[in-house]
CSV table of C-alpha atoms and ligand atoms in Angstrom, one decimal:
chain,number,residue,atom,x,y,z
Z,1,UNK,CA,-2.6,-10.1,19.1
Z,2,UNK,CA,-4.2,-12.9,21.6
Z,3,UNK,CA,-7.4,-11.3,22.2
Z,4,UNK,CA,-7.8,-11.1,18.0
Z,5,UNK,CA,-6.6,-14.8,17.6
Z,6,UNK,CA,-9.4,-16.1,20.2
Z,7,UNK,CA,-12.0,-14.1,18.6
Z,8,UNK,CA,-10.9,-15.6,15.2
Z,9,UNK,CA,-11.4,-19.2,17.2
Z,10,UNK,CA,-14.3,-19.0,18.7
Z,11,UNK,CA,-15.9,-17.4,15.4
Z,12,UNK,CA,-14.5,-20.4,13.2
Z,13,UNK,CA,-16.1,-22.8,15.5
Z,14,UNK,CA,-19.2,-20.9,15.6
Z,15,UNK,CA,-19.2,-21.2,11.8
Z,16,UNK,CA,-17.6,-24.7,11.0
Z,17,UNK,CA,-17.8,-26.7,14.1
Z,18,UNK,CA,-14.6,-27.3,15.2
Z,19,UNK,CA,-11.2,-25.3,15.2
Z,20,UNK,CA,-9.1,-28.3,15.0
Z,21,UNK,CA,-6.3,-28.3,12.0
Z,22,UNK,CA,-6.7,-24.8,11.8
Z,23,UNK,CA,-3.8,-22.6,10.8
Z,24,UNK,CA,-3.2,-18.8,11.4
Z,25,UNK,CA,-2.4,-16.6,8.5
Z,26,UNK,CA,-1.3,-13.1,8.3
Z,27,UNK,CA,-1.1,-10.2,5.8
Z,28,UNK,CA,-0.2,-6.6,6.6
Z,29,UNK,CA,-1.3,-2.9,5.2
Z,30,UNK,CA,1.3,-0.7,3.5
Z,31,UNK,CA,2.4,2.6,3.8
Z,32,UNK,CA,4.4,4.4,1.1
Z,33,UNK,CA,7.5,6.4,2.8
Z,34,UNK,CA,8.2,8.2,-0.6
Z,35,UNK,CA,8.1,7.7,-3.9
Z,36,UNK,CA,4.9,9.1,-4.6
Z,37,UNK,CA,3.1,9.1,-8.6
Z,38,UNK,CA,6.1,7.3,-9.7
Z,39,UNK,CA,5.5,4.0,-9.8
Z,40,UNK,CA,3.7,4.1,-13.5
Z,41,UNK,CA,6.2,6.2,-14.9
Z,42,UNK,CA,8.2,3.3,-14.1
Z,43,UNK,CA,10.3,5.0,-11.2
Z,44,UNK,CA,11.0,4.4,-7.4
Z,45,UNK,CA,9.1,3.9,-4.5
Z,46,UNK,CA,9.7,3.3,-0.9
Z,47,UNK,CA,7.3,1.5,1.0
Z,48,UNK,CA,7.2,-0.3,4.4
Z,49,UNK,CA,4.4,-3.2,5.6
Z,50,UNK,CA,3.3,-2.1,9.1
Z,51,UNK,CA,1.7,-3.7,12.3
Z,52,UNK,CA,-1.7,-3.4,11.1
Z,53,UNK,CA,-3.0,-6.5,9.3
Z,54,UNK,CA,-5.9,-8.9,8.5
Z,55,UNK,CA,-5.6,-12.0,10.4
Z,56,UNK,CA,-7.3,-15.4,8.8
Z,57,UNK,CA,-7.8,-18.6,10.7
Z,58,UNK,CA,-8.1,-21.6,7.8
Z,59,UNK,CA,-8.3,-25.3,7.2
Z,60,UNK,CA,-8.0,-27.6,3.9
Z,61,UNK,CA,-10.9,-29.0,2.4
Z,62,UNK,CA,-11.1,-32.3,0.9
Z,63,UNK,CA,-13.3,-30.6,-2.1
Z,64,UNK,CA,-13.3,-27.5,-4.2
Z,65,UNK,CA,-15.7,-25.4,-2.1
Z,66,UNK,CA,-13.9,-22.3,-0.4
Z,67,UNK,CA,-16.0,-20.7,2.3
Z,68,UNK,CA,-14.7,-17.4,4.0
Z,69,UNK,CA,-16.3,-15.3,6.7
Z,70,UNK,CA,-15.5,-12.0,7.3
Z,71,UNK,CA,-15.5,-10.7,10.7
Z,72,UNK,CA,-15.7,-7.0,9.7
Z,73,UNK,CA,-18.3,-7.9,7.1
Z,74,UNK,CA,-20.1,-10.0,9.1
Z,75,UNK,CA,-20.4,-12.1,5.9
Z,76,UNK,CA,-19.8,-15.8,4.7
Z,77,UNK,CA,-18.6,-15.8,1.2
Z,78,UNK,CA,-18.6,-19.4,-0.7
Z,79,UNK,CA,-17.7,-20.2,-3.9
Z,80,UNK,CA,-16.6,-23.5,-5.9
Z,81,UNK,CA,-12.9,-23.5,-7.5
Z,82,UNK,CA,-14.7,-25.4,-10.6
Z,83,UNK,CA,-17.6,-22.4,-10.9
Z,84,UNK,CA,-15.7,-18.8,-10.4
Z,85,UNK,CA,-17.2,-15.5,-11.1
Z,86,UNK,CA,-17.5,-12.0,-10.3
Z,87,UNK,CA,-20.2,-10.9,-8.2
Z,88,UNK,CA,-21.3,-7.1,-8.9
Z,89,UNK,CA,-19.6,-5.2,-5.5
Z,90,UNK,CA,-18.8,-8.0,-3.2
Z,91,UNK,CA,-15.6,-7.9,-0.9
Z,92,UNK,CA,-15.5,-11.6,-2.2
Z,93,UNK,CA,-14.2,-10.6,-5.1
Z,94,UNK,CA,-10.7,-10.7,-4.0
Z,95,UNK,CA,-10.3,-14.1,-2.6
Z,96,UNK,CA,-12.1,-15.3,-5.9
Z,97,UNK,CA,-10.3,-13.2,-8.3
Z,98,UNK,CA,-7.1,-14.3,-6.7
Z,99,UNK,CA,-8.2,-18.4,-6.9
Z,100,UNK,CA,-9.1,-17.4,-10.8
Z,101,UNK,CA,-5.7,-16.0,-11.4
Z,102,UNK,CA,-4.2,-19.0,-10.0
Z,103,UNK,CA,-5.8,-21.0,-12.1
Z,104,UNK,CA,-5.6,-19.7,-15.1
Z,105,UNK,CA,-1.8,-20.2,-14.1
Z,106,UNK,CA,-2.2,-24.3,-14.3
Z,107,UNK,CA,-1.9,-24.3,-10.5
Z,108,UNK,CA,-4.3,-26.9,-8.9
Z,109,UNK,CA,-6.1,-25.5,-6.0
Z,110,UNK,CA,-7.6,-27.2,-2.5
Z,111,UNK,CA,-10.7,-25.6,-1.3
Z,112,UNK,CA,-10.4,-24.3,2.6
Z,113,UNK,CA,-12.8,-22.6,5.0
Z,114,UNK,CA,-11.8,-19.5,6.9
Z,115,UNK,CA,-12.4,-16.6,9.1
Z,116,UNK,CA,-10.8,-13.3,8.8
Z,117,UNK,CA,-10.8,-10.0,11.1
Z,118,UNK,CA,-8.4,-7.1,10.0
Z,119,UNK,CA,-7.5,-3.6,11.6
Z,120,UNK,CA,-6.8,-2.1,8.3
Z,121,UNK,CA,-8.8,0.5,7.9
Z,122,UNK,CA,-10.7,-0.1,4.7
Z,123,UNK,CA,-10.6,2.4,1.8
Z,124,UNK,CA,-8.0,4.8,3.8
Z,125,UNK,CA,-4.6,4.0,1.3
Z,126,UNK,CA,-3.2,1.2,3.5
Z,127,UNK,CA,-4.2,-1.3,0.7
Z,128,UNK,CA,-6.7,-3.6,2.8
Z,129,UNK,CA,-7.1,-4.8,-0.7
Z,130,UNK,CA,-3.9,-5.7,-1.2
Z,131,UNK,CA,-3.9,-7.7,1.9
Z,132,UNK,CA,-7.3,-9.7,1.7
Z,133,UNK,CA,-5.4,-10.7,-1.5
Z,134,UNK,CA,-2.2,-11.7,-0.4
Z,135,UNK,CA,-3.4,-13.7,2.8
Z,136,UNK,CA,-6.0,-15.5,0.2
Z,137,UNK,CA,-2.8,-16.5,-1.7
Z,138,UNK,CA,-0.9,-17.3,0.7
Z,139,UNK,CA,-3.7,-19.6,2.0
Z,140,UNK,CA,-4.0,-21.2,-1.4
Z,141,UNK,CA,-0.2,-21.7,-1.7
Z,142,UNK,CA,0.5,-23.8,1.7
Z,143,UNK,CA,-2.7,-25.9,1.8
Z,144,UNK,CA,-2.1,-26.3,-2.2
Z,145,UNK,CA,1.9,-27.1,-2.0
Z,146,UNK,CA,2.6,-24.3,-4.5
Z,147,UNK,CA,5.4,-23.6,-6.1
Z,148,UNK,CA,5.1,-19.8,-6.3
Z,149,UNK,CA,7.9,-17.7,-4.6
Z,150,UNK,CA,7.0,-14.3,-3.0
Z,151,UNK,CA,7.4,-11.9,-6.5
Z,152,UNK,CA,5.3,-14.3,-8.6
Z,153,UNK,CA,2.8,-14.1,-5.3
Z,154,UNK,CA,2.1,-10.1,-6.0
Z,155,UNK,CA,2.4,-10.2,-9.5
Z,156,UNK,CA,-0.6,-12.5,-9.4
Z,157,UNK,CA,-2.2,-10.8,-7.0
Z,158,UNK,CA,-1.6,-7.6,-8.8
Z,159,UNK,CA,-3.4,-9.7,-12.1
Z,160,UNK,CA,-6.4,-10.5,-9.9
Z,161,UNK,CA,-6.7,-6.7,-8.4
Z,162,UNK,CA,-6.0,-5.6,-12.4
Z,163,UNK,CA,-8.6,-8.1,-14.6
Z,164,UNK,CA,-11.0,-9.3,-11.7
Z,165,UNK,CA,-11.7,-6.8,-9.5
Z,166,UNK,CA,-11.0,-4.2,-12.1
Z,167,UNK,CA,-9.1,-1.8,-10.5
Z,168,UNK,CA,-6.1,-0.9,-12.6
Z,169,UNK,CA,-3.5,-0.5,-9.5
Z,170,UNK,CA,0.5,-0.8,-9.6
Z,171,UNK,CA,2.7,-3.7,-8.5
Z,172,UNK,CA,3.5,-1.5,-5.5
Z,173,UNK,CA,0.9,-2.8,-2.7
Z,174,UNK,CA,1.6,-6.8,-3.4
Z,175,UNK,CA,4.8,-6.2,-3.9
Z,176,UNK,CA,5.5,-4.9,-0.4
Z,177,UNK,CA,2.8,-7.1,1.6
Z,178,UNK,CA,4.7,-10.1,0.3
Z,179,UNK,CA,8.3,-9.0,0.2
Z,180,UNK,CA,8.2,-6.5,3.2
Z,181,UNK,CA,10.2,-7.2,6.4
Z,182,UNK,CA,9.9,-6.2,10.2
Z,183,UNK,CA,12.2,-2.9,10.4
Z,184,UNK,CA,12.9,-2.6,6.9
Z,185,UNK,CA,11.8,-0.2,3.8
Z,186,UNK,CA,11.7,-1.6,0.1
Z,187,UNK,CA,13.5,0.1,-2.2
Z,188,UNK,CA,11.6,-1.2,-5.3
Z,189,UNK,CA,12.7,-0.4,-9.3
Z,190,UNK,CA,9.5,-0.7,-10.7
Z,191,UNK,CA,10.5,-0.5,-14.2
Z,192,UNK,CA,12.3,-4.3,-13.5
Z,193,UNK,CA,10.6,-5.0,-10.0
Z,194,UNK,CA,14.4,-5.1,-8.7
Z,195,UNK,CA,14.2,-4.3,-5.0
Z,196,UNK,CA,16.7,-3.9,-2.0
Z,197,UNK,CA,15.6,-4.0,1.7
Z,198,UNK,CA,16.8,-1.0,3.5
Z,199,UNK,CA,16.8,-1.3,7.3
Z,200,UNK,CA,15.3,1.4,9.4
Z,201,UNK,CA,16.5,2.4,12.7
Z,202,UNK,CA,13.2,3.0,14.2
Z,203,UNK,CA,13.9,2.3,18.5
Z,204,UNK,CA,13.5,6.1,18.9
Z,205,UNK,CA,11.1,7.2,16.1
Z,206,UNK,CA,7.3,6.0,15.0
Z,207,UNK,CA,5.8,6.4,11.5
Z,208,UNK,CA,2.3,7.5,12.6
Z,209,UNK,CA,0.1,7.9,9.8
Z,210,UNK,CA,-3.3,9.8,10.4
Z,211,UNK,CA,-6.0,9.4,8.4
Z,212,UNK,CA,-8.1,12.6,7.1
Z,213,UNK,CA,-11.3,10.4,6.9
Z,214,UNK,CA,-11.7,12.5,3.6
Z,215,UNK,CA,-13.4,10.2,0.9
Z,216,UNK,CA,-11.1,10.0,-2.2
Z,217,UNK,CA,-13.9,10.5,-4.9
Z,218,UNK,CA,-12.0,12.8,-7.2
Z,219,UNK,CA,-8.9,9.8,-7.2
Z,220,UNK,CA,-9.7,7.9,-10.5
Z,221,UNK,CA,-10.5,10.8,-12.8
Z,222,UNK,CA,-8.0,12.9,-11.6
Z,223,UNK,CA,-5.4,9.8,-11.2
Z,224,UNK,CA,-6.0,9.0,-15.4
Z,225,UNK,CA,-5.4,12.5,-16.1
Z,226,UNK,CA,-2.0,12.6,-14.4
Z,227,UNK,CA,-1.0,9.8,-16.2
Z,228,UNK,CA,-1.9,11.5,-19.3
Z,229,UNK,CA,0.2,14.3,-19.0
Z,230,UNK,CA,3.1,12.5,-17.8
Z,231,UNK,CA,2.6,10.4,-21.1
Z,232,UNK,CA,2.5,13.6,-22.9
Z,233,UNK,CA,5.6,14.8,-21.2
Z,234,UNK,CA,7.5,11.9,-22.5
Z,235,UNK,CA,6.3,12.5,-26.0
Z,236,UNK,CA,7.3,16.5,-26.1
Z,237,UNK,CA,10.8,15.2,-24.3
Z,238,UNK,CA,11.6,12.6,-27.0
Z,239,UNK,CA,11.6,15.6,-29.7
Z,240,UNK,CA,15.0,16.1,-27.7
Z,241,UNK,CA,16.0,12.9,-25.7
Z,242,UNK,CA,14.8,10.6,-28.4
Z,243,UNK,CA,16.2,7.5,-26.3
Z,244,UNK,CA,13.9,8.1,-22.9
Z,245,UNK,CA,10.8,5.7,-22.8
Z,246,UNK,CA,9.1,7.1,-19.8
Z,247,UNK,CA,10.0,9.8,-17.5
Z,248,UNK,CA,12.4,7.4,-15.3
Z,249,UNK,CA,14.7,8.1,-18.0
Z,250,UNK,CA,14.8,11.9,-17.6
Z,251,UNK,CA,17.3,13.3,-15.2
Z,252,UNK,CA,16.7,16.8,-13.3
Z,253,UNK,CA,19.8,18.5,-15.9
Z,254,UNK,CA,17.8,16.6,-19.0
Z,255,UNK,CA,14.5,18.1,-17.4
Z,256,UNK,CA,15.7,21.8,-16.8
Z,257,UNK,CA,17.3,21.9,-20.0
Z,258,UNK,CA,14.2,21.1,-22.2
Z,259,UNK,CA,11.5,22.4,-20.0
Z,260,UNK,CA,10.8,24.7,-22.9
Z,261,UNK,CA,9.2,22.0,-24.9
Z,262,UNK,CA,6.2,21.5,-22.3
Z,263,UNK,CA,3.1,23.3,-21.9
Z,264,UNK,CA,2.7,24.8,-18.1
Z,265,UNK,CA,0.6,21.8,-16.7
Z,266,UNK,CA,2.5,19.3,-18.1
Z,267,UNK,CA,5.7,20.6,-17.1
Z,268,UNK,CA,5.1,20.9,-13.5
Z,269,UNK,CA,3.8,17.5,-13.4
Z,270,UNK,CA,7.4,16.1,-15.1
Z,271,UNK,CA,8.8,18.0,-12.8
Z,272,UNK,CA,7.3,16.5,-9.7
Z,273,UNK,CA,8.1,12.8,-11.3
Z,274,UNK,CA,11.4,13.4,-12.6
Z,275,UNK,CA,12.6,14.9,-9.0
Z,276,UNK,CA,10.5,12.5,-6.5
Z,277,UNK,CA,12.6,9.7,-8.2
Z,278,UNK,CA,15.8,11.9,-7.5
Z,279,UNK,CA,14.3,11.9,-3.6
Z,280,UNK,CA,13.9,8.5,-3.5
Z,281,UNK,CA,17.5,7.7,-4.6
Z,282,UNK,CA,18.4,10.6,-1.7
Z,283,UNK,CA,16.3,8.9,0.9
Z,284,UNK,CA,17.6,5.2,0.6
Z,285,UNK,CA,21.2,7.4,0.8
Z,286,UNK,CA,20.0,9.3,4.0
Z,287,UNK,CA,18.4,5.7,5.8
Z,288,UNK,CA,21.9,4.2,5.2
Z,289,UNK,CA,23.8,6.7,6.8
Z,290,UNK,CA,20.8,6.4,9.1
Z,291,UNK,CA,19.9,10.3,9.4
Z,292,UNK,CA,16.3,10.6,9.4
Z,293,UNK,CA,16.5,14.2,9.4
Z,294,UNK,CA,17.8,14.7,6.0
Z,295,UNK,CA,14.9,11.5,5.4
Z,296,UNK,CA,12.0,13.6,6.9
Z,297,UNK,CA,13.5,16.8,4.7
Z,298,UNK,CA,12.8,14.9,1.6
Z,299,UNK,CA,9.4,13.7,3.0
Z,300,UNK,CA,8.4,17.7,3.2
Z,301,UNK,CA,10.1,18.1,0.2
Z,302,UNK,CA,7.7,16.0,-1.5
Z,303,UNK,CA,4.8,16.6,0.3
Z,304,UNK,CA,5.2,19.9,-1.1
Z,305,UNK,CA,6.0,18.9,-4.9
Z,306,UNK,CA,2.8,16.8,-4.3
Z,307,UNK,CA,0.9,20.1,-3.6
Z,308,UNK,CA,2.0,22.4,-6.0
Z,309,UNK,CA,3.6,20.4,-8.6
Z,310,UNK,CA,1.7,17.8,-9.3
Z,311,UNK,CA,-1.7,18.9,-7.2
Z,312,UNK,CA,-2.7,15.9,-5.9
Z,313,UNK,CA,-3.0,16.7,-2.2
Z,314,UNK,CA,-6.5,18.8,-1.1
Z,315,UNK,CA,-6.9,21.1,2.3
Z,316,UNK,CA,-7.3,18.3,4.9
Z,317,UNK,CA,-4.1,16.5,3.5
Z,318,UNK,CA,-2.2,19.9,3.4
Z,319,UNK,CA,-3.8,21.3,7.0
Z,320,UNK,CA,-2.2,18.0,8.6
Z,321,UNK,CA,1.0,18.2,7.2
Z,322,UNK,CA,0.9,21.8,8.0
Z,323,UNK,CA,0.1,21.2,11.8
Z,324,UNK,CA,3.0,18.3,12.0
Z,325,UNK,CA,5.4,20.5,10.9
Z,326,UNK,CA,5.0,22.9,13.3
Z,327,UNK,CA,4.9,20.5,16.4
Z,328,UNK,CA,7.9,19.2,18.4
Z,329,UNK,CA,9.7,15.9,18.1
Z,330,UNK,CA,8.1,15.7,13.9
Z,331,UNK,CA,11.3,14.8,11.6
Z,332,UNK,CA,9.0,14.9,8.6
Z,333,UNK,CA,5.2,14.5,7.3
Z,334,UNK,CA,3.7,13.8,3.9
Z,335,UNK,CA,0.7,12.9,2.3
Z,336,UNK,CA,0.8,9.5,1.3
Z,337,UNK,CA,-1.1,7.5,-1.7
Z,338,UNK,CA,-2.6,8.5,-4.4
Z,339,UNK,CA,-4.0,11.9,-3.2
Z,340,UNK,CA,-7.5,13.6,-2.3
Z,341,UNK,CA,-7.8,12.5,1.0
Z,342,UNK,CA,-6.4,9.3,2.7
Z,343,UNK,CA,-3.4,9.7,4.9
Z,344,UNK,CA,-0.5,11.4,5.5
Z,345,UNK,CA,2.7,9.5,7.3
Z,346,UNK,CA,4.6,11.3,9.7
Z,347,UNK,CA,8.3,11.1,11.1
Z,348,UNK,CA,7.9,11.7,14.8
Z,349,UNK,CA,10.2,11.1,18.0
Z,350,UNK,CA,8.9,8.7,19.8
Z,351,UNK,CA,8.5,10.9,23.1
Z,352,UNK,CA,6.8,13.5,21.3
Z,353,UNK,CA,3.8,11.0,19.9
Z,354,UNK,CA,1.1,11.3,22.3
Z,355,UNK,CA,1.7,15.4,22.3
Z,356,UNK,CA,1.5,14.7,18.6
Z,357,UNK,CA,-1.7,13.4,18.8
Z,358,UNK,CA,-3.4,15.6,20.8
Z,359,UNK,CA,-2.3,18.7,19.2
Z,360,UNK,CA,-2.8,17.4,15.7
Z,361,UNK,CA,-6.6,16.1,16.7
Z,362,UNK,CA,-7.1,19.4,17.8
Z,363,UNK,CA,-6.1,21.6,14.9
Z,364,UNK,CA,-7.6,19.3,12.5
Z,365,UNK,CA,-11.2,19.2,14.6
Z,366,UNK,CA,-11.3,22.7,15.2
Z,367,UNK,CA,-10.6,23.8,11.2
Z,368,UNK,CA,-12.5,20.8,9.7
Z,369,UNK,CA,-14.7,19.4,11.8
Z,370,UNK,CA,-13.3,16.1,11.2
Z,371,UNK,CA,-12.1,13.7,14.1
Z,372,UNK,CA,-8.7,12.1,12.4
Z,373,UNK,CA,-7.5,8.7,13.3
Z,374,UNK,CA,-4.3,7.8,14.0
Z,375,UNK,CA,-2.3,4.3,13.8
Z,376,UNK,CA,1.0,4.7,15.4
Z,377,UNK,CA,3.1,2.2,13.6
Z,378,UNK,CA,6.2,-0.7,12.9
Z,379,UNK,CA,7.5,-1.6,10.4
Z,380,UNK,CA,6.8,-5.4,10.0
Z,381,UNK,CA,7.0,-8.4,8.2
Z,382,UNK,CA,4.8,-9.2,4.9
Z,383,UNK,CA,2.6,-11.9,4.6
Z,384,UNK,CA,3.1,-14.9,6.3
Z,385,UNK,CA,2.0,-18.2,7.9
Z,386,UNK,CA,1.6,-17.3,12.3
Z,387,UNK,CA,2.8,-20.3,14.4
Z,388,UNK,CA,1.6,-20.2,18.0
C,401,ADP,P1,-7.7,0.2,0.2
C,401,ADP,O1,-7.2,1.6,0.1
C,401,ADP,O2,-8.0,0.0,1.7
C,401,ADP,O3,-7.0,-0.8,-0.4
C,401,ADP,P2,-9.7,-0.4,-1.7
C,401,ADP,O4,-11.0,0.3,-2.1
C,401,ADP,O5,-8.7,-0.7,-2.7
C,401,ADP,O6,-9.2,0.3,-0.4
C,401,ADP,O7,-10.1,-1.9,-1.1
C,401,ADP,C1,-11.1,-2.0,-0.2
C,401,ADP,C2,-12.0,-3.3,-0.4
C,401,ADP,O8,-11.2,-4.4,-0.1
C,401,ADP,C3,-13.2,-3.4,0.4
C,401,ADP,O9,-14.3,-2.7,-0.2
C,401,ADP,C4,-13.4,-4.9,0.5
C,401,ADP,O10,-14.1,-5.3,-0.7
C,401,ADP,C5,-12.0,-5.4,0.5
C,401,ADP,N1,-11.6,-5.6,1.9
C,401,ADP,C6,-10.7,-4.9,2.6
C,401,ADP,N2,-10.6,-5.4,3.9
C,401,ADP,C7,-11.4,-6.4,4.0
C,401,ADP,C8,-11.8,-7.3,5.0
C,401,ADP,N3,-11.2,-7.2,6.2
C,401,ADP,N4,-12.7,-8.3,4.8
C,401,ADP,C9,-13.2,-8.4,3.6
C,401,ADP,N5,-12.9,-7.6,2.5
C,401,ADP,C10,-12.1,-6.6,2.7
C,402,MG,MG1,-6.6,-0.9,-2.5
């Protein structure tokens, strides 16, 4: 962490002078443990925050001018509180969407300058976005005196992502960058956002998520079509459960019972939903009695409902859960995020990591041609204010 907190220094006085009354700020990526295509059928999910974050080095300004360089972008953004809007594909877009959002909310905003740096890899499913917004609102809440708790925060943050940005995401991402805690999972309800932090005894095991390098084009066409079907699923089901309102209200006897009433596609698909929320419930279970074996059985368990059910995984996903599995010292691995490409997570005993790593670079290399990354992780706090 030093090294990346001097560089953020000596860049902020590079680009405002001096780095006196500065303040550090921190916001971490996510990764989903399970819970997968649920979320919008108003079901479970189970994510963690983890040791990979964007870091931002700010200061209040007297006026309403906010002025944010980006390390990785090797860009100053600027913008006026008084004068917001969107500029056509500009990573600026988040900061301003979330100062917007705020506004429209009656909240009176301070401008501040900053510099950011982040080791989140962009665009991979560890929600950078999610963090450049939650930092920026965190940022805007201290120097502003805000009265905003932490849920407010991402539902916000969420709104900016939503209407600004225009990217029709969940409440999963801000919910767990600003409610996440070091060595915990969130258990989140997101039909009523109630959540329950579920400790994770990780001294012997790392989550190491790889990263196919794959680029996720077929996502958002294929993402609205699942939620179609799963819509339509809920509308054949009502003929016979005339009480459910999405498919969190269908329970695997309801579902197996009145599977007749669904064409093929959308059957598997209700399927997949309908049982991932049942895996969930059986995962928080199986962290409390602290076995992650049964935990990494439900993680293939899903990976595999995510493949055949509700095919949303593609070869590269499938190849490196494949490979995990048959390594030593691997509890469990699964594709994680929305699907076609991105990352999977994997369960692995901590002596067995670098082996892991190796091998699974290999296999992957030889069969795709691909180098993989990896980022071994923690689970760690959400966003918050850094004091040195
Ligand atoms: P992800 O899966 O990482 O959330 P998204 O496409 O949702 O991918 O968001 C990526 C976008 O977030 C980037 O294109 C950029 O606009 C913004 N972003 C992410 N990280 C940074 C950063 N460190 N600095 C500036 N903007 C960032
Ligand atoms: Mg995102």
């Amino acid at each position: 962490m030093e090294p990346r907190i001097q560089k953020l220094q000596e860049e902020f006085k590079k680009q405002f002078g001096s780095d006196q009354d500065t303040q550090l700020f921190q916001a971490p990526g996510r990764v989903n443990l399970i819970g997968e295509h649920t979320d919008y059928n108003e079901g479970f999910v189970l994510p963690a925050a983890i040791d990979r974050s964007i870091l931002a080095l700010a200061r209040p300004r007297k006026d309403k001018q906010v002025r944010i360089y980006s390390r990785d972008f090797q860009n100053l953004f600027e913008f006026s509180l008084d004068k917001i809007k969107p500029v056509k594909d500009s990573w600026g877009n988040y900061p301003m969407g979330v100062a917007e959002i705020l506004q429209g909310e009656k909240l009176k905003l301070k401008g501040f300058e900053a510099v950011s740096e982040s080791n989140v890899p962009v665009g991979a499913g560890l929600s950078s976005s999610a963090a450049i917004e939650l930092v920026n609102a965190f940022i805007f809440a201290t120097f502003s005196k805000l009265k905003l708790d932490r849920v407010k925060m991402a539902l916000l943050c969420q709104k900016a992502e939503n209407e600004f940005v225009g990217v029709k995401c969940g409440i999963m991402d801000q919910f767990i960058i600003a409610l996440g805690e070091k060595d915990r999972a969130l258990f989140l309800d997101c039909r009523d956002l109630s959540y329950r932090l579920i400790p994770v005894q990780s001294e012997k095991v790392k989550l190491v998520i790889t990263n196919t390098k794959v680029k996720r084009s077929l996502a958002g066409s294929e993402y609205n079509q699942r939620r179609e079907e799963c819509g339509e699923g809920v509308n054949l089901l009502k003929k016979k459960l005339p009480k459910i309102k999405s498919l969190r209200d269908v329970t695997p006897e309801d579902l197996a019972e009145h599977q007749e009433l669904l064409p093929e596609t959308v059957r598997k698909r209700c399927f997949h939903v309908v049982m991932e929320n049942d895996r969930v419930v059986k995962a928080v279970e199986a962290l409390e009695k602290n076995s992650l074996r049964e935990f990494g059985r439900l993680m293939i368990e899903s990976h595999n409902s995510l493949r055949d059910l509700y095919q949303v995984s593609c070869p590269e996903l499938d190849l490196l859960v494949k490979n995990a599995l048959s390594l030593k010292g691997v509890l469990g691995s699964r594709m994680t995020g929305a699907g076609f490409g991105g990352c999977t997570v994997s369960l692995v005993d901590e002596k067995a990591v670098d082996e892991f790593r190796i091998k699974s670079s290999r296999g992957y290399q030889k069969e795709t041609g691909k180098v993989p990354e990896f980022y071994v992780c923690r689970i760690s706090d959400g966003v918050r204010e850094v004091k040195s």
